[in-house]
XYZ file of C-alpha atoms in Angstrom:
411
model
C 0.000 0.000 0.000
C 1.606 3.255 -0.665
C 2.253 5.786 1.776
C -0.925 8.311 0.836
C -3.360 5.492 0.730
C -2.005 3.920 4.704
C -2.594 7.909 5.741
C -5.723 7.814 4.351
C -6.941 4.882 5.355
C -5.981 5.743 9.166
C -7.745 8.912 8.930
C -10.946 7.250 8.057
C -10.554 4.882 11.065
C -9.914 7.005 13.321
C -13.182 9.355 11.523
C -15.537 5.931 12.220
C -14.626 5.528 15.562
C -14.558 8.988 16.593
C -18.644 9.314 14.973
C -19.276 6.345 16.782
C -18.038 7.724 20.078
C -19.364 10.986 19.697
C -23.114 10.200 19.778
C -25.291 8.908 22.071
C -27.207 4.749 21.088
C -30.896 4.975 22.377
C -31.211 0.777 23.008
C -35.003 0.323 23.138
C -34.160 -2.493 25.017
C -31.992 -5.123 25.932
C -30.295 -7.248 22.908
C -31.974 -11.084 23.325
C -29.689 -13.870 23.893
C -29.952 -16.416 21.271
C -31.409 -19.682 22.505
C -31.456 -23.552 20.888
C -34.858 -24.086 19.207
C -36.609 -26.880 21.561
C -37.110 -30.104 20.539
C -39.863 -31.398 19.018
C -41.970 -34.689 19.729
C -43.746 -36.634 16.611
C -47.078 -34.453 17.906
C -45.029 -31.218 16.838
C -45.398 -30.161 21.022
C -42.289 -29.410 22.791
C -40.320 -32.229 24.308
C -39.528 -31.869 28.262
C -37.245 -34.918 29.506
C -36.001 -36.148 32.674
C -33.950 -39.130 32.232
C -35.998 -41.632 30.697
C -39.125 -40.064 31.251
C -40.396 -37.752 28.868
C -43.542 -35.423 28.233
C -44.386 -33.823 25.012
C -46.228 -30.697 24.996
C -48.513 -29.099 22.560
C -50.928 -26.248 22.186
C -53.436 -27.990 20.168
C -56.072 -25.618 18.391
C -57.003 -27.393 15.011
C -60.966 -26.741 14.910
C -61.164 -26.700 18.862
C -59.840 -22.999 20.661
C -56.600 -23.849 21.521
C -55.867 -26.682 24.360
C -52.993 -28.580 25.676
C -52.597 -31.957 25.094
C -49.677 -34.037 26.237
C -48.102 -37.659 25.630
C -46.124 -39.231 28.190
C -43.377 -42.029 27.090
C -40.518 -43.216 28.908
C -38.184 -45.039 27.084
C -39.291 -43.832 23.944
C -42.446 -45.719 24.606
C -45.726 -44.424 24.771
C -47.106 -44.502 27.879
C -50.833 -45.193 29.185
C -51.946 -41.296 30.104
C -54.333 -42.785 32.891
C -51.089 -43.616 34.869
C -49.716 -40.011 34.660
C -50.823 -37.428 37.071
C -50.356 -34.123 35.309
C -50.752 -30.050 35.945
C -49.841 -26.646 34.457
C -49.306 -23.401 35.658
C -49.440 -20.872 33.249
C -48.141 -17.561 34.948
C -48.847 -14.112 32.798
C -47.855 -10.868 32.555
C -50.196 -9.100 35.196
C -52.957 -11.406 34.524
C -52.367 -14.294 37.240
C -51.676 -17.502 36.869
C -54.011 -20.207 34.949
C -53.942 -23.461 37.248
C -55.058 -26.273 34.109
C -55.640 -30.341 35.217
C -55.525 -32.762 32.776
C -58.156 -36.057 31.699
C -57.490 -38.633 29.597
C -58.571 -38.666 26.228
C -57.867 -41.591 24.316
C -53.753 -41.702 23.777
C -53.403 -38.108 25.003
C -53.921 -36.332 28.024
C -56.081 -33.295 27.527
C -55.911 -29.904 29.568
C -59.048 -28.469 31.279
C -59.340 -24.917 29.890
C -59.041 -22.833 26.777
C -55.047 -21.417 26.142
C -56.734 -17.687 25.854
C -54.102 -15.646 23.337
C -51.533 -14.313 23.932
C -49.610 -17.863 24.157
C -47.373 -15.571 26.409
C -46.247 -17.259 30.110
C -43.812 -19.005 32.093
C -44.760 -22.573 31.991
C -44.615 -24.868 35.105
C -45.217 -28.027 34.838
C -45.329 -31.350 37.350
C -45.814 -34.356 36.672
C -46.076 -37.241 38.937
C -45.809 -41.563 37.454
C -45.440 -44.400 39.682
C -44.467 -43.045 42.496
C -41.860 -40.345 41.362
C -42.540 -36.211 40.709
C -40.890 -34.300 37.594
C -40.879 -30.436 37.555
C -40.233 -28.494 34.424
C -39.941 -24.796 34.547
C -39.293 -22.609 31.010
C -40.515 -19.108 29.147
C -42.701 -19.099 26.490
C -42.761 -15.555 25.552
C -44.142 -13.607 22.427
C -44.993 -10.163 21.782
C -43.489 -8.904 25.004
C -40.513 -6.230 25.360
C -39.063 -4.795 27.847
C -38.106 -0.587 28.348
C -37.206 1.187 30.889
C -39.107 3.613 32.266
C -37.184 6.992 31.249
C -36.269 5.275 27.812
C -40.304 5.158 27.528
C -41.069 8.828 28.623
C -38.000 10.148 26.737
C -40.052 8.163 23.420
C -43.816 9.672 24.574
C -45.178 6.444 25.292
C -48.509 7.284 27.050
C -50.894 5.324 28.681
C -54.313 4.933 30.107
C -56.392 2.453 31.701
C -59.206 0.581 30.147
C -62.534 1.236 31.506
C -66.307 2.059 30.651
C -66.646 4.921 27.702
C -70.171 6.305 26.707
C -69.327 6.436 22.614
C -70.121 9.586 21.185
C -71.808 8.606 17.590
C -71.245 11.959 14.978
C -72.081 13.212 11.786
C -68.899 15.382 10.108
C -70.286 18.796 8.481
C -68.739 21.528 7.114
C -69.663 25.371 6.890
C -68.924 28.799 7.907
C -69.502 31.548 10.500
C -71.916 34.638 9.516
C -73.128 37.161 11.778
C -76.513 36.816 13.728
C -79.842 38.839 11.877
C -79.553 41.045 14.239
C -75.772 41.592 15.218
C -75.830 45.153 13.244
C -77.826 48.333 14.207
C -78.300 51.483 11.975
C -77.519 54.952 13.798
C -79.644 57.570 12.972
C -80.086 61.154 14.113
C -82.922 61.618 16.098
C -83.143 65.199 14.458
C -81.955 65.944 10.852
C -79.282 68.871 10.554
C -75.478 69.017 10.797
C -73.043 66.466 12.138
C -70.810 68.765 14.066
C -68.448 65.923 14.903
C -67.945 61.874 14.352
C -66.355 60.717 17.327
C -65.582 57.186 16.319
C -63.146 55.633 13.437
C -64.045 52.498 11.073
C -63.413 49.144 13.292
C -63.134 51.025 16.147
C -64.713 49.245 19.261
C -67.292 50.514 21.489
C -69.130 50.138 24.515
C -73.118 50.796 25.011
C -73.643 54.313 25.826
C -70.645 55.624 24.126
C -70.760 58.999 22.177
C -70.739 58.743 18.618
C -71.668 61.797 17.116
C -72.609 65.793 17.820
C -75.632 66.846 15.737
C -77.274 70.507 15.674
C -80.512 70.181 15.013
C -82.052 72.194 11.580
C -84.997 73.703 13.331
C -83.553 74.310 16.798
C -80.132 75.063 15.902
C -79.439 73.075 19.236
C -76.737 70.564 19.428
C -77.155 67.294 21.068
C -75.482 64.172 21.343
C -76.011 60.361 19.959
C -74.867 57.317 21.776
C -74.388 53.353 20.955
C -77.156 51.746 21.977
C -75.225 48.718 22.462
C -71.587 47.085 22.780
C -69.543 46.430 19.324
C -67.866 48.005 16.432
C -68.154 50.528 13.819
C -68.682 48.142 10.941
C -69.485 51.291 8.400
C -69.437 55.044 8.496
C -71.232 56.793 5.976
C -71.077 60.080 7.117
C -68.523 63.185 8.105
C -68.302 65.951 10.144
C -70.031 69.145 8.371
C -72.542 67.273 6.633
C -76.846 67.064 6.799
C -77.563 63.906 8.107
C -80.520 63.732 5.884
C -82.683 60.929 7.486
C -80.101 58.191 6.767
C -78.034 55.483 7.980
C -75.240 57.678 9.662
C -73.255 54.483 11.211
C -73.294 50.961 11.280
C -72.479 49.152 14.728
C -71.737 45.297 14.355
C -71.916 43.099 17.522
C -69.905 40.084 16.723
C -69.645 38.477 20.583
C -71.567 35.705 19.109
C -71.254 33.929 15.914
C -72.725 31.716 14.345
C -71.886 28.353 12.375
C -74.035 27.637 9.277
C -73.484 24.093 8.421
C -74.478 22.293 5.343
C -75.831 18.685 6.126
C -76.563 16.709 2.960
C -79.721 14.456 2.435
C -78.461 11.482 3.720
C -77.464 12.521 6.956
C -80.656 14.762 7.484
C -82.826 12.176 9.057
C -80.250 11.791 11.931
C -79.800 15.495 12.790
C -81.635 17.272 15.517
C -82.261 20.639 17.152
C -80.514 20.711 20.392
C -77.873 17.951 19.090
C -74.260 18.235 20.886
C -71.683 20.023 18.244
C -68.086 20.446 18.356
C -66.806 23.258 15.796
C -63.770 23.361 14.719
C -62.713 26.396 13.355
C -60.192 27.288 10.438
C -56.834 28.388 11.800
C -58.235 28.353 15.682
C -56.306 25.146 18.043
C -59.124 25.698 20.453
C -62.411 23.615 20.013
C -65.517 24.862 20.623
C -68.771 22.599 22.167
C -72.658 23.889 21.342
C -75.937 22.537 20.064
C -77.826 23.247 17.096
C -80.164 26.025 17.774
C -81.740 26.490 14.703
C -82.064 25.651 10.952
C -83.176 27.583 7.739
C -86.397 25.885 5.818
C -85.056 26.642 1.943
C -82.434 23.979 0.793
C -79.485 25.090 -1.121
C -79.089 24.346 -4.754
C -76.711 22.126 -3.863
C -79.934 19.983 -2.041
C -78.049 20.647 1.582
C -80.083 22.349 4.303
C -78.030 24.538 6.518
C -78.461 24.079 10.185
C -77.170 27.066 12.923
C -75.187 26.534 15.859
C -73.957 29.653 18.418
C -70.311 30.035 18.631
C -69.260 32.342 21.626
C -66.823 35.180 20.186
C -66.603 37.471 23.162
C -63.208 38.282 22.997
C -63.575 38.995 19.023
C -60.645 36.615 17.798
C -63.093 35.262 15.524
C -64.676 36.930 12.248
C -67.232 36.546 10.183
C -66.943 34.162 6.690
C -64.004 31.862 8.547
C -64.660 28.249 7.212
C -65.373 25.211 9.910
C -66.076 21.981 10.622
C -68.189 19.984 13.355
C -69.404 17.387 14.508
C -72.811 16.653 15.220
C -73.614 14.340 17.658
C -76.562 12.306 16.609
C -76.454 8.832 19.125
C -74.737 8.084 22.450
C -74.459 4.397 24.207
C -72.293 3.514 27.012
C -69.938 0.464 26.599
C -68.005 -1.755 29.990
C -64.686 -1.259 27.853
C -63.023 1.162 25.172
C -59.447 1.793 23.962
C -57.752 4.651 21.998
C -57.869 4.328 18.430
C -54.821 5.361 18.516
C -53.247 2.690 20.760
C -53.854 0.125 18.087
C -51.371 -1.672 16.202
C -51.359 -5.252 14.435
C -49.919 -8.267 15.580
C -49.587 -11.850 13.068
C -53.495 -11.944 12.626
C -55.087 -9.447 15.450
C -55.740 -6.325 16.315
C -53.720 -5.356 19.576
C -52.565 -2.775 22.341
C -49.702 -3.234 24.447
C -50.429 -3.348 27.746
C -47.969 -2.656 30.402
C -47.000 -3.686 33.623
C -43.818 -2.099 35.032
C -41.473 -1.373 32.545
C -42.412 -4.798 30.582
C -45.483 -4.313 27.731
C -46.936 -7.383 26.233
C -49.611 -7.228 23.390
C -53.314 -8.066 24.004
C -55.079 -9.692 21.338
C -58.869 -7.361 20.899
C -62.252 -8.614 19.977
C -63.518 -5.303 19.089
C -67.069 -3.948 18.611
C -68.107 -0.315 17.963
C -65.730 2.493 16.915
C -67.066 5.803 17.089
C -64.625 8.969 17.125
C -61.358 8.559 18.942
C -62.518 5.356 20.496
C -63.645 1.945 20.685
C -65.483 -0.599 21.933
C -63.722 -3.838 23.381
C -65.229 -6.848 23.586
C -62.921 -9.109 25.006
C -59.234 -9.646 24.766
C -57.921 -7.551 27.901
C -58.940 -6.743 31.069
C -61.030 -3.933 33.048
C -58.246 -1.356 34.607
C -55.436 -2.867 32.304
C -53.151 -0.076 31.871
C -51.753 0.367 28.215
C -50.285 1.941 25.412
C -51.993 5.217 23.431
C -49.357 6.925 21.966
C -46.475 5.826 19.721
C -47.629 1.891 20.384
C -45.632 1.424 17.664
C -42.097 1.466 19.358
C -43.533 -1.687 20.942
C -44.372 -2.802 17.711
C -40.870 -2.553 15.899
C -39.207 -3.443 19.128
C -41.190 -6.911 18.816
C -40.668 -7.477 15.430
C -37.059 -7.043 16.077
C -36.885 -9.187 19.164
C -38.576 -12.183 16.606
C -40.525 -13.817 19.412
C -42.028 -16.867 17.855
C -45.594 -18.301 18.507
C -44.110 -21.633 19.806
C -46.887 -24.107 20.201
């Protein structure tokens, strides 16, 4: 190698170490030790042997929900399953510990209750043949990770418990804010003759009984004074100082403190609105949400066949105007269900629909039988626990950290 190229080369090392030592490795967590596969008996169940003696078993769910059955041999030869005497102990991730017995059934012995998903435990297991006890103890883990707590709040993994919801069933609309019919009052002068002054500017603000203008009256030649019958702002001015008033319109002031949302609901969704419905407006460029009901509607439909129903948005501190474009949501059923999750704790997992719940700093997926979704949430129907905490927000860490882990389902 010539001289340049050995320079170079060392540079480069010393480059890839020194990037590798200058930032920080965020392990989600710990790297998994690579373990032999475990045998397999002629059943395709998992072999557990103690000297001669040996049981094999299997999570049998071929038309049946799945089950364990078990065949005893010692020897290599089959053994009678009436003479074995035979228990597991199935111990979860916060869910307890399923306590299954065993009967014989023809050449197998057959466990007593339904392996619920996920096939997730630590497996005990004791049997007892002619006179002797064997005790077998191994993991049996999938879709379980393990982070620790300030890796998980650095990441923003939030959680909630699962618990009763009352489902919030909505129609989506869309529309915009307009003024109320009577937001805007004309100010005339009570007297034709001259405006001496105009006190007030276009989109100034002002309060009830505020002066607006100085007339002198034509016949009496007296001046008096004109004040804002109520609180808002000078939406047009159409006169100046030094000229008749002339029996118009002198000023325009516009209350805006309340708005209101005109929103167009289509045929199809018209049977399920109603007056007084629950409506949350969201409003075009505005974080904030705002909750009413539908106060009104207007008889004539549009050309467009939608009829426009009208719900009061509160304005008070004027940040809204008139002609913004929203959207809502019109509540048109409620029900309450025993159990909901997030939406947006759901993730999949081989053929379900999961969250992760979470018990210390270990999370373990939880297979869903799900019912009703409605908004943000939805019903559960089985698959996890009342009071189960778990995952709502960026569930899938878990996820990828699972996948990477490549927990088997080991029957």
């Amino acid at each position: 190698m010539r001289p340049t190229f050995q320079i170079l080369a060392l540079i480069s090392t010393v480059w890839l170490v020194s990037i590798s030592t200058s930032f920080p490795s965020f392990a989600v967590s710990e790297p998994k030790v690579e373990e032999a596969e475990p045998e397999k008996g002629p059943n395709r169940g998992r072999m557990l042997r103690d000297g001669d003696f040996a049981i094999e078993l299997s999570i049998f769910e071929t038309g049946v929900p799945p089950e364990f059955r078990v065949w005893a041999s010692t020897d290599g030869k089959a053994i009678d399953p009436s003479k074995v005497d035979l228990n597991v102990k199935l111990t979860r991730l916060g869910d307890g510990i399923d306590d299954i017995n065993f009967y014989q059934e023809g050449e197998y012995l057959r466990g007593d209750m339904v392996i619920y998903e996920p096939h997730s435990f630590m497996v005990s297991l004791t049997a007892k043949y002619q006179g002797k006890t064997f005790n077998w103890q191994y993991d049996n883990f999938e879709g379980r990770t393990k982070i620790a707590e300030d890796v998980a709040k650095a990441m923003e993994i939030s959680t909630e418990f699962v618990g009763p919801s009352t489902l919030h069933e909505t129609v989506q609309v869309y529309g915009k804010l307009v003024l109320p019919a009577d937001a805007t009052s004309n100010v005339y002068a009570r007297f034709d003759g001259l405006v001496k002054k105009v006190h007030v500017k276009l989109g100034e603000s002002v309060k009830k009984g505020q002066l607006l203008l100085t007339v002198e009256s034509n016949e009496s030649l007296q001046s008096y004074k004109v004040f804002s019958a109520q609180n808002g702002i000078v939406s047009t001015v159409n006169v100046t100082s030094g000229e008749q008033s002339k029996g118009r319109s002198l000023l325009q002031i516009t209350n805006d403190e309340t708005l209101i949302a005109q929103l167009a609901v289509f045929p199809k969704d018209l049977p399920t609105v109603r007056l007084g419905a629950k409506t949350t407006i969201t409003i075009n460029g505005v974080e904030e949400k705002q909750v009413s009901t539908v106060e009104s509607r207007i008889l004539k439909v549009r050309d467009d066949q939608a009829k426009l129903f009208r719900v009061v948005v509160n304005n008070a501190d004027s940040a809204l105007s008139e002609g913004a474009f929203v959207s809502a949501a019109i509540e048109i059923g409620s029900y309450d269900v025993p159990m909901a999750v997030k939406r947006s704790g759901l993730q999949s997992f081989r053929d379900f629909t999961v969250v992760y719940a979470k018990v210390g700093d270990e999370y373990e997926v939880r297979m869903l039988e799900l019912g009703r979704a409605v908004g943000e949430e939805i019903e559960v129907l089985s698959g996890i626990s009342l009071g189960t905490e778990y995952v709502t927000e960026n569930s899938y860490i878990l996820k990828a950290d699972v996948e990477k882990s490549g927990a088997s389902h080991d029957h």
